[in-house]
PDB file of C-alpha atoms and ligand atoms in Angstrom:
ATOM      1  CA  MET L   1      -0.176  -0.076  -0.092  1.00 61.00           C
ATOM      2  CA  VAL L   2       1.400   3.545  -1.253  1.00 60.00           C
ATOM      3  CA  SER L   3      -0.650   6.478   0.964  1.00 60.00           C
ATOM      4  CA  GLY L   4      -2.868   6.202   3.900  1.00 66.00           C
ATOM      5  CA  GLY L   5      -6.550   7.403   2.408  1.00 79.00           C
ATOM      6  CA  PRO L   6      -9.076   4.905   1.182  1.00 88.00           C
ATOM      7  CA  ALA L   7      -7.981   2.241  -0.814  1.00 94.00           C
ATOM      8  CA  CYS L   8      -8.208   1.906  -4.907  1.00 97.00           C
ATOM      9  CA  VAL L   9      -6.342  -0.185  -8.068  1.00 97.00           C
ATOM     10  CA  LEU L  10      -5.858   1.313 -11.040  1.00 97.00           C
ATOM     11  CA  LEU L  11      -6.378  -0.592 -13.965  1.00 97.00           C
ATOM     12  CA  GLY L  12      -3.629  -0.319 -16.295  1.00 96.00           C
ATOM     13  CA  GLY L  13      -0.185   0.091 -16.036  1.00 95.00           C
ATOM     14  CA  GLY L  14       0.607   2.574 -19.083  1.00 94.00           C
ATOM     15  CA  GLY L  15       0.904   6.392 -19.245  1.00 94.00           C
ATOM     16  CA  HIS L  16      -2.092   7.323 -18.495  1.00 96.00           C
ATOM     17  CA  ALA L  17      -2.227   4.759 -15.206  1.00 96.00           C
ATOM     18  CA  ALA L  18       1.334   7.191 -14.146  1.00 95.00           C
ATOM     19  CA  VAL L  19      -0.382  10.645 -13.803  1.00 96.00           C
ATOM     20  CA  VAL L  20      -4.086   8.809 -12.849  1.00 97.00           C
ATOM     21  CA  ALA L  21      -1.817   6.972  -9.014  1.00 95.00           C
ATOM     22  CA  ASP L  22       0.509  10.349  -8.786  1.00 94.00           C
ATOM     23  CA  MET L  23      -3.505  12.369  -8.830  1.00 96.00           C
ATOM     24  CA  LEU L  24      -3.957   9.726  -6.338  1.00 95.00           C
ATOM     25  CA  LEU L  25      -2.004  10.231  -4.083  1.00 93.00           C
ATOM     26  CA  LEU L  26      -1.984  14.505  -4.636  1.00 94.00           C
ATOM     27  CA  SER L  27      -5.966  13.636  -3.962  1.00 93.00           C
ATOM     28  CA  GLY L  28      -5.080  11.750  -0.418  1.00 94.00           C
ATOM     29  CA  TYR L  29      -5.400   7.912  -1.510  1.00 95.00           C
ATOM     30  CA  THR L  30      -4.015   5.575  -0.924  1.00 94.00           C
ATOM     31  CA  LEU L  31      -2.412   3.271  -4.718  1.00 94.00           C
ATOM     32  CA  ALA L  32      -3.816  -0.455  -3.208  1.00 95.00           C
ATOM     33  CA  GLY L  33      -1.905  -1.919  -6.669  1.00 95.00           C
ATOM     34  CA  PHE L  34      -2.752  -1.912 -10.201  1.00 96.00           C
ATOM     35  CA  LEU L  35      -4.034  -4.566 -12.498  1.00 97.00           C
ATOM     36  CA  ALA L  36      -2.201  -4.406 -15.314  1.00 95.00           C
ATOM     37  CA  PRO L  37      -0.977  -7.892 -17.656  1.00 94.00           C
ATOM     38  CA  GLN L  38       2.392  -7.249 -16.917  1.00 91.00           C
ATOM     39  CA  ALA L  39       3.961  -6.164 -13.649  1.00 90.00           C
ATOM     40  CA  ARG L  40       6.381  -3.572 -15.307  1.00 86.00           C
ATOM     41  CA  GLY L  41       4.848  -0.735 -17.441  1.00 86.00           C
ATOM     42  CA  LEU L  42       5.609   3.023 -17.420  1.00 88.00           C
ATOM     43  CA  LEU L  43       3.799   3.613 -14.163  1.00 88.00           C
ATOM     44  CA  GLN L  44       6.887   1.714 -12.874  1.00 84.00           C
ATOM     45  CA  THR L  45       8.762   4.371 -13.784  1.00 79.00           C
ATOM     46  CA  GLY L  46       6.830   6.916 -11.424  1.00 67.00           C
ATOM     47  CA  GLY L  47       7.792   4.537  -8.538  1.00 75.00           C
ATOM     48  CA  ALA L  48       7.574   0.738  -7.332  1.00 83.00           C
ATOM     49  CA  TRP L  49       3.740  -0.050  -7.329  1.00 89.00           C
ATOM     50  CA  PRO L  50       1.666  -2.934  -6.106  1.00 93.00           C
ATOM     51  CA  TRP L  51       1.226  -5.951  -9.259  1.00 95.00           C
ATOM     52  CA  LEU L  52      -1.922  -7.194  -7.684  1.00 96.00           C
ATOM     53  CA  GLY L  53      -2.517  -9.427 -11.791  1.00 96.00           C
ATOM     54  CA  ALA L  54      -3.810  -9.089 -15.332  1.00 95.00           C
ATOM     55  CA  ASP L  55      -7.683  -7.827 -15.638  1.00 91.00           C
ATOM     56  CA  ASP L  56      -9.374 -10.660 -14.508  1.00 92.00           C
ATOM     57  CA  THR L  57      -8.242 -10.187 -10.675  1.00 95.00           C
ATOM     58  CA  LEU L  58     -10.762  -8.293 -10.814  1.00 96.00           C
ATOM     59  CA  SER L  59     -13.289 -10.514 -10.016  1.00 94.00           C
ATOM     60  CA  THR L  60     -10.987 -11.922  -6.347  1.00 96.00           C
ATOM     61  CA  LEU L  61     -10.491  -8.353  -5.552  1.00 97.00           C
ATOM     62  CA  ASP L  62     -13.799  -7.408  -2.496  1.00 96.00           C
ATOM     63  CA  PRO L  63     -16.102  -4.422  -3.905  1.00 96.00           C
ATOM     64  CA  ARG L  64     -15.848  -3.190  -0.426  1.00 95.00           C
ATOM     65  CA  GLN L  65     -12.726  -2.561   0.242  1.00 95.00           C
ATOM     66  CA  VAL L  66     -11.468  -1.065  -2.585  1.00 96.00           C
ATOM     67  CA  VAL L  67     -13.074   1.937  -5.365  1.00 97.00           C
ATOM     68  CA  LEU L  68     -11.438   1.662  -8.812  1.00 98.00           C
ATOM     69  CA  ALA L  69      -9.421   4.338 -11.189  1.00 98.00           C
ATOM     70  CA  ASN L  70      -9.048   3.879 -15.065  1.00 98.00           C
ATOM     71  CA  GLY L  71      -6.192   3.959 -15.451  1.00 97.00           C
ATOM     72  CA  MET L  72      -6.127   3.118 -19.476  1.00 95.00           C
ATOM     73  CA  GLY L  73      -6.038   5.425 -22.248  1.00 90.00           C
ATOM     74  CA  ASN L  74      -6.917   4.861 -26.541  1.00 81.00           C
ATOM     75  CA  ARG L  75      -5.055   5.090 -29.443  1.00 81.00           C
ATOM     76  CA  PRO L  76      -8.718   6.281 -31.496  1.00 83.00           C
ATOM     77  CA  ARG L  77      -8.063   5.879 -35.350  1.00 82.00           C
ATOM     78  CA  ARG L  78     -10.683   7.410 -37.790  1.00 82.00           C
ATOM     79  CA  ASN L  79     -12.296   4.249 -38.796  1.00 73.00           C
ATOM     80  CA  ASP L  80     -12.761   3.127 -35.352  1.00 71.00           C
ATOM     81  CA  ASN L  81     -16.237   2.075 -34.154  1.00 64.00           C
ATOM     82  CA  GLY L  82     -17.573  -0.907 -31.119  1.00 63.00           C
ATOM     83  CA  LEU L  83     -16.542   0.338 -27.277  1.00 72.00           C
ATOM     84  CA  GLY L  84     -12.560   0.897 -26.297  1.00 88.00           C
ATOM     85  CA  HIS L  85     -10.978  -0.498 -23.703  1.00 89.00           C
ATOM     86  CA  ARG L  86     -11.130   1.628 -21.673  1.00 94.00           C
ATOM     87  CA  GLN L  87     -14.841   1.664 -22.060  1.00 94.00           C
ATOM     88  CA  ARG L  88     -15.052  -2.110 -22.025  1.00 93.00           C
ATOM     89  CA  ALA L  89     -12.889  -2.045 -18.700  1.00 95.00           C
ATOM     90  CA  TYR L  90     -14.811   0.452 -16.848  1.00 97.00           C
ATOM     91  CA  LEU L  91     -18.405  -1.299 -17.615  1.00 97.00           C
ATOM     92  CA  ALA L  92     -17.798  -5.091 -16.970  1.00 96.00           C
ATOM     93  CA  ALA L  93     -15.661  -3.455 -13.101  1.00 97.00           C
ATOM     94  CA  CYS L  94     -19.312  -1.516 -12.815  1.00 98.00           C
ATOM     95  CA  ALA L  95     -21.018  -4.743 -13.859  1.00 97.00           C
ATOM     96  CA  LEU L  96     -18.735  -6.232 -10.655  1.00 97.00           C
ATOM     97  CA  GLY L  97     -19.901  -3.772  -8.047  1.00 97.00           C
ATOM     98  CA  PHE L  98     -17.339  -1.236  -7.923  1.00 98.00           C
ATOM     99  CA  ALA L  99     -17.891   2.174  -7.490  1.00 98.00           C
ATOM    100  CA  PHE L 100     -14.964   4.375 -10.042  1.00 98.00           C
ATOM    101  CA  PRO L 101     -14.760   7.729  -7.667  1.00 97.00           C
ATOM    102  CA  PRO L 102     -14.774  11.111  -9.668  1.00 97.00           C
ATOM    103  CA  LEU L 103     -11.429  12.535  -9.547  1.00 97.00           C
ATOM    104  CA  GLN L 104     -10.600  16.121 -10.732  1.00 97.00           C
ATOM    105  CA  HIS L 105      -6.334  17.047 -10.316  1.00 97.00           C
ATOM    106  CA  PRO L 106      -6.574  20.162  -7.774  1.00 96.00           C
ATOM    107  CA  SER L 107      -4.938  22.578 -10.813  1.00 97.00           C
ATOM    108  CA  ALA L 108      -8.196  21.750 -12.253  1.00 98.00           C
ATOM    109  CA  THR L 109     -10.333  24.850 -12.893  1.00 98.00           C
ATOM    110  CA  VAL L 110     -14.023  23.858 -11.605  1.00 98.00           C
ATOM    111  CA  ALA L 111     -16.871  26.793 -11.344  1.00 97.00           C
ATOM    112  CA  ARG L 112     -19.125  25.388  -9.130  1.00 93.00           C
ATOM    113  CA  GLY L 113     -22.244  24.476 -10.424  1.00 89.00           C
ATOM    114  CA  THR L 114     -20.204  21.995 -12.701  1.00 96.00           C
ATOM    115  CA  VAL L 115     -21.944  18.511 -12.212  1.00 95.00           C
ATOM    116  CA  VAL L 116     -19.009  15.667 -13.030  1.00 96.00           C
ATOM    117  CA  ALA L 117     -20.363  11.882 -13.683  1.00 97.00           C
ATOM    118  CA  PRO L 118     -18.660   8.410 -11.003  1.00 96.00           C
ATOM    119  CA  GLY L 119     -14.989   7.457 -12.848  1.00 97.00           C
ATOM    120  CA  SER L 120     -14.820  11.028 -14.536  1.00 98.00           C
ATOM    121  CA  GLN L 121     -11.333  12.288 -14.343  1.00 98.00           C
ATOM    122  CA  ILE L 122     -10.229  15.885 -14.857  1.00 98.00           C
ATOM    123  CA  MET L 123      -6.496  16.389 -14.926  1.00 98.00           C
ATOM    124  CA  ALA L 124      -3.729  18.711 -14.309  1.00 98.00           C
ATOM    125  CA  GLY L 125      -4.500  22.196 -15.335  1.00 98.00           C
ATOM    126  CA  ALA L 126      -8.133  21.136 -17.285  1.00 98.00           C
ATOM    127  CA  VAL L 127     -11.017  24.500 -17.428  1.00 98.00           C
ATOM    128  CA  LEU L 128     -14.385  23.564 -16.486  1.00 98.00           C
ATOM    129  CA  GLN L 129     -16.935  26.596 -16.771  1.00 98.00           C
ATOM    130  CA  VAL L 130     -20.207  26.993 -15.224  1.00 97.00           C
ATOM    131  CA  GLY L 131     -22.876  24.897 -16.062  1.00 97.00           C
ATOM    132  CA  THR L 132     -20.537  21.997 -17.309  1.00 98.00           C
ATOM    133  CA  GLU L 133     -22.139  18.243 -17.322  1.00 98.00           C
ATOM    134  CA  ILE L 134     -20.036  15.847 -17.734  1.00 98.00           C
ATOM    135  CA  GLY L 135     -20.011  12.162 -18.626  1.00 98.00           C
ATOM    136  CA  GLU L 136     -19.456   8.975 -16.410  1.00 98.00           C
ATOM    137  CA  ASN L 137     -16.028   7.534 -16.794  1.00 97.00           C
ATOM    138  CA  SER L 138     -15.387  10.290 -19.261  1.00 98.00           C
ATOM    139  CA  LEU L 139     -11.258  11.816 -19.245  1.00 98.00           C
ATOM    140  CA  VAL L 140     -10.797  15.778 -19.498  1.00 98.00           C
ATOM    141  CA  ASN L 141      -7.021  15.341 -20.212  1.00 98.00           C
ATOM    142  CA  THR L 142      -3.961  18.245 -19.711  1.00 98.00           C
ATOM    143  CA  ARG L 143      -5.012  21.867 -19.446  1.00 98.00           C
ATOM    144  CA  ALA L 144      -8.018  20.967 -21.884  1.00 98.00           C
ATOM    145  CA  SER L 145     -10.807  24.254 -21.380  1.00 98.00           C
ATOM    146  CA  ILE L 146     -14.929  23.626 -21.672  1.00 98.00           C
ATOM    147  CA  ASP L 147     -16.182  26.915 -21.555  1.00 98.00           C
ATOM    148  CA  HIS L 148     -19.301  26.768 -19.441  1.00 98.00           C
ATOM    149  CA  HIS L 149     -23.006  25.288 -20.929  1.00 98.00           C
ATOM    150  CA  CYS L 150     -21.150  22.768 -22.004  1.00 98.00           C
ATOM    151  CA  ARG L 151     -22.815  18.772 -21.876  1.00 98.00           C
ATOM    152  CA  ILE L 152     -20.141  16.191 -22.443  1.00 98.00           C
ATOM    153  CA  GLY L 153     -21.446  12.779 -22.519  1.00 98.00           C
ATOM    154  CA  ALA L 154     -20.048  10.017 -20.128  1.00 97.00           C
ATOM    155  CA  HIS L 155     -17.003   7.185 -22.136  1.00 97.00           C
ATOM    156  CA  VAL L 156     -15.207  10.962 -23.986  1.00 97.00           C
ATOM    157  CA  HIS L 157     -12.172  11.329 -24.096  1.00 97.00           C
ATOM    158  CA  VAL L 158     -11.037  15.287 -24.140  1.00 97.00           C
ATOM    159  CA  GLY L 159      -7.410  15.133 -25.875  1.00 97.00           C
ATOM    160  CA  PRO L 160      -4.985  17.389 -23.728  1.00 98.00           C
ATOM    161  CA  GLY L 161      -5.389  21.344 -24.407  1.00 98.00           C
ATOM    162  CA  ALA L 162      -8.426  21.256 -26.628  1.00 98.00           C
ATOM    163  CA  VAL L 163     -10.628  24.048 -26.766  1.00 99.00           C
ATOM    164  CA  LEU L 164     -14.420  23.976 -26.394  1.00 98.00           C
ATOM    165  CA  CYS L 165     -16.465  27.255 -26.628  1.00 98.00           C
ATOM    166  CA  GLY L 166     -19.658  27.889 -24.453  1.00 98.00           C
ATOM    167  CA  GLN L 167     -22.629  25.461 -25.586  1.00 98.00           C
ATOM    168  CA  VAL L 168     -20.516  22.413 -27.024  1.00 98.00           C
ATOM    169  CA  GLU L 169     -22.863  19.071 -27.474  1.00 98.00           C
ATOM    170  CA  ILE L 170     -20.026  15.870 -27.444  1.00 98.00           C
ATOM    171  CA  GLY L 171     -22.306  12.426 -26.933  1.00 97.00           C
ATOM    172  CA  ALA L 172     -21.093   9.058 -26.208  1.00 96.00           C
ATOM    173  CA  GLY L 173     -17.239   7.497 -26.465  1.00 95.00           C
ATOM    174  CA  VAL L 174     -15.830  11.136 -28.188  1.00 96.00           C
ATOM    175  CA  HIS L 175     -12.841  11.623 -29.169  1.00 96.00           C
ATOM    176  CA  VAL L 176     -11.183  15.400 -28.995  1.00 97.00           C
ATOM    177  CA  GLY L 177      -7.848  14.908 -30.179  1.00 96.00           C
ATOM    178  CA  ALA L 178      -5.333  17.280 -28.983  1.00 97.00           C
ATOM    179  CA  GLY L 179      -5.086  20.834 -29.573  1.00 98.00           C
ATOM    180  CA  ALA L 180      -8.992  20.679 -31.067  1.00 98.00           C
ATOM    181  CA  VAL L 181     -10.803  23.580 -31.040  1.00 98.00           C
ATOM    182  CA  LEU L 182     -14.678  23.383 -30.550  1.00 98.00           C
ATOM    183  CA  LEU L 183     -16.527  26.555 -32.004  1.00 98.00           C
ATOM    184  CA  PRO L 184     -19.725  27.984 -29.978  1.00 98.00           C
ATOM    185  CA  GLY L 185     -22.665  25.739 -29.759  1.00 98.00           C
ATOM    186  CA  ILE L 186     -21.212  22.694 -32.797  1.00 98.00           C
ATOM    187  CA  SER L 187     -22.419  19.377 -31.253  1.00 98.00           C
ATOM    188  CA  VAL L 188     -20.618  16.214 -31.635  1.00 98.00           C
ATOM    189  CA  GLY L 189     -22.816  13.033 -32.183  1.00 97.00           C
ATOM    190  CA  GLU L 190     -21.223   9.384 -30.177  1.00 96.00           C
ATOM    191  CA  GLY L 191     -18.947   7.826 -31.281  1.00 94.00           C
ATOM    192  CA  ALA L 192     -16.959  10.864 -33.711  1.00 95.00           C
ATOM    193  CA  VAL L 193     -12.865  10.950 -34.205  1.00 95.00           C
ATOM    194  CA  ILE L 194     -12.431  14.884 -33.868  1.00 96.00           C
ATOM    195  CA  ALA L 195      -8.600  14.688 -34.892  1.00 96.00           C
ATOM    196  CA  ALA L 196      -6.137  16.577 -33.497  1.00 97.00           C
ATOM    197  CA  GLY L 197      -4.965  20.500 -34.200  1.00 98.00           C
ATOM    198  CA  ALA L 198      -9.128  20.583 -36.170  1.00 98.00           C
ATOM    199  CA  VAL L 199     -10.976  23.251 -35.691  1.00 98.00           C
ATOM    200  CA  VAL L 200     -14.673  22.296 -35.564  1.00 98.00           C
ATOM    201  CA  ARG L 201     -16.444  24.346 -37.296  1.00 98.00           C
ATOM    202  CA  HIS L 202     -19.825  21.637 -37.957  1.00 98.00           C
ATOM    203  CA  ALA L 203     -21.433  19.715 -36.126  1.00 98.00           C
ATOM    204  CA  VAL L 204     -20.268  15.902 -36.513  1.00 98.00           C
ATOM    205  CA  ALA L 205     -22.085  13.679 -37.179  1.00 97.00           C
ATOM    206  CA  ALA L 206     -22.505  10.896 -35.493  1.00 96.00           C
ATOM    207  CA  GLY L 207     -19.014   8.495 -36.015  1.00 94.00           C
ATOM    208  CA  ALA L 208     -17.440  10.220 -38.049  1.00 95.00           C
ATOM    209  CA  PHE L 209     -14.118  11.759 -38.775  1.00 95.00           C
ATOM    210  CA  ALA L 210     -13.619  15.617 -38.875  1.00 96.00           C
ATOM    211  CA  SER L 211     -10.154  17.178 -39.656  1.00 96.00           C
TER     212      SER L 211
HETATM  213  C1  COA Y 301      -6.849  11.604 -36.083  1.00 95.32           C
HETATM  214  C2  COA Y 301      -6.401  10.369 -35.721  1.00 95.32           C
HETATM  215  C3  COA Y 301      -7.086   9.503 -35.041  1.00 95.32           C
HETATM  216  C4  COA Y 301      -5.904   9.287 -37.218  1.00 95.32           C
HETATM  217  O1  COA Y 301      -5.919   7.993 -36.939  1.00 95.32           O
HETATM  218  P1  COA Y 301      -5.685   7.368 -37.934  1.00 95.32           P
HETATM  219  O2  COA Y 301      -6.681   6.415 -37.623  1.00 95.32           O
HETATM  220  O3  COA Y 301      -4.392   5.663 -37.429  1.00 95.32           O
HETATM  221  O4  COA Y 301      -5.168   7.713 -39.049  1.00 95.32           O
HETATM  222  P2  COA Y 301      -3.294   7.454 -39.670  1.00 95.32           P
HETATM  223  O5  COA Y 301      -2.395   8.679 -38.990  1.00 95.32           O
HETATM  224  O6  COA Y 301      -2.740   6.222 -40.239  1.00 95.32           O
HETATM  225  O7  COA Y 301      -3.945   9.042 -40.150  1.00 95.32           O
HETATM  226  C5  COA Y 301      -5.170   8.826 -41.442  1.00 95.32           C
HETATM  227  C6  COA Y 301      -4.815   9.708 -42.255  1.00 95.32           C
HETATM  228  O8  COA Y 301      -5.960  11.461 -41.875  1.00 95.32           O
HETATM  229  C7  COA Y 301      -4.346  11.549 -41.591  1.00 95.32           C
HETATM  230  N1  COA Y 301      -4.033  12.906 -39.998  1.00 95.32           N
HETATM  231  C8  COA Y 301      -4.299  12.319 -39.684  1.00 95.32           C
HETATM  232  N2  COA Y 301      -3.745  13.141 -38.034  1.00 95.32           N
HETATM  233  C9  COA Y 301      -4.252  13.788 -38.612  1.00 95.32           C
HETATM  234  C10 COA Y 301      -4.763  15.001 -38.219  1.00 95.32           C
HETATM  235  N3  COA Y 301      -4.918  15.701 -36.612  1.00 95.32           N
HETATM  236  N4  COA Y 301      -5.079  15.913 -38.962  1.00 95.32           N
HETATM  237  C11 COA Y 301      -5.623  16.015 -40.311  1.00 95.32           C
HETATM  238  N5  COA Y 301      -5.271  14.970 -40.235  1.00 95.32           N
HETATM  239  C12 COA Y 301      -4.932  14.511 -39.512  1.00 95.32           C
HETATM  240  C13 COA Y 301      -3.209  11.734 -41.966  1.00 95.32           C
HETATM  241  O9  COA Y 301      -2.292  13.004 -43.074  1.00 95.32           O
HETATM  242  C14 COA Y 301      -3.345  10.693 -43.188  1.00 95.32           C
HETATM  243  O10 COA Y 301      -3.884  11.344 -44.161  1.00 95.32           O
HETATM  244  P3  COA Y 301      -3.087  10.727 -45.592  1.00 95.32           P
HETATM  245  O11 COA Y 301      -4.689   9.267 -45.773  1.00 95.32           O
HETATM  246  O12 COA Y 301      -4.085  11.911 -46.733  1.00 95.32           O
HETATM  247  O13 COA Y 301      -1.495   9.882 -46.041  1.00 95.32           O
HETATM  248  C15 COA Y 301      -4.844  10.112 -35.271  1.00 95.32           C
HETATM  249  O14 COA Y 301      -4.597  11.159 -35.754  1.00 95.32           O
HETATM  250  C16 COA Y 301      -5.230  11.918 -33.851  1.00 95.32           C
HETATM  251  O15 COA Y 301      -5.338  13.012 -34.312  1.00 95.32           O
HETATM  252  N6  COA Y 301      -5.432  11.506 -32.409  1.00 95.32           N
HETATM  253  C17 COA Y 301      -5.609  12.274 -32.118  1.00 95.32           C
HETATM  254  C18 COA Y 301      -4.480  11.872 -30.895  1.00 95.32           C
HETATM  255  C19 COA Y 301      -4.820  12.972 -29.443  1.00 95.32           C
HETATM  256  O16 COA Y 301      -4.640  14.124 -29.683  1.00 95.32           O
HETATM  257  N7  COA Y 301      -4.365  11.995 -28.491  1.00 95.32           N
HETATM  258  C20 COA Y 301      -4.917  12.032 -27.890  1.00 95.32           C
HETATM  259  C21 COA Y 301      -3.664  11.440 -26.210  1.00 95.32           C
HETATM  260  S1  COA Y 301      -3.750  11.961 -24.909  1.00 95.32           S
END
């Protein structure tokens, strides 16, 4: 066990897991260990974290004893369809009765009245303005900026440095690439992929790709 607060098990052992581990410790959690195919990974460059086993080890843990954090990143492709592994892992763990508390880095700026669902992760330097809603298991990555009254669905990834102007609506499972800019009031349908650096001026249909 590392630290001293509520016990948390991390899903994944790669780069995103390392960033989430840091956030967990800053937020007062005890890192009880991580689940990943291998004991070694990028997570282990930040400290010697206990490896508990592969993903199927989850069924041996007690949801009353530990909460979970999703340490899986995702690498979208233009023609992605179906559930990503980050979403699959989250849903499988929920079905076993595990809870994923929402996480917020201490350096994130979150306006009053913002609704952040379970399993969401608001990373370092992110800004959520007033009236914003973030769905479950969504990830607002480093220094992303989400302006007033945006509605973000479940299982969304808003990449580092992306800018969502006011009243943007994002459907479930969307990936917004790093540094993309979405102009005010734009809507993006479920499962769409927005390329890194894109400037999105028109609505994006479900499952579509915008660059
Ligand atoms: C858009 C993206 C999803 C495409 O990935 P992919 O399906 O593997 O596609 P490829 O890299 O094979 O590129 C396919 C085509 O799209 C173009 N393309 C790729 N990324 C692009 C981008 N960001 N902007 C514009 N065009 C892009 C490529 O030039 C290529 O064009 P071509 O077919 O004319 O040669 C990916 O490049 C991207 O932007 N991902 C976002 C990553 C990110 O921000 N992650 C956050 C991690 S924390």
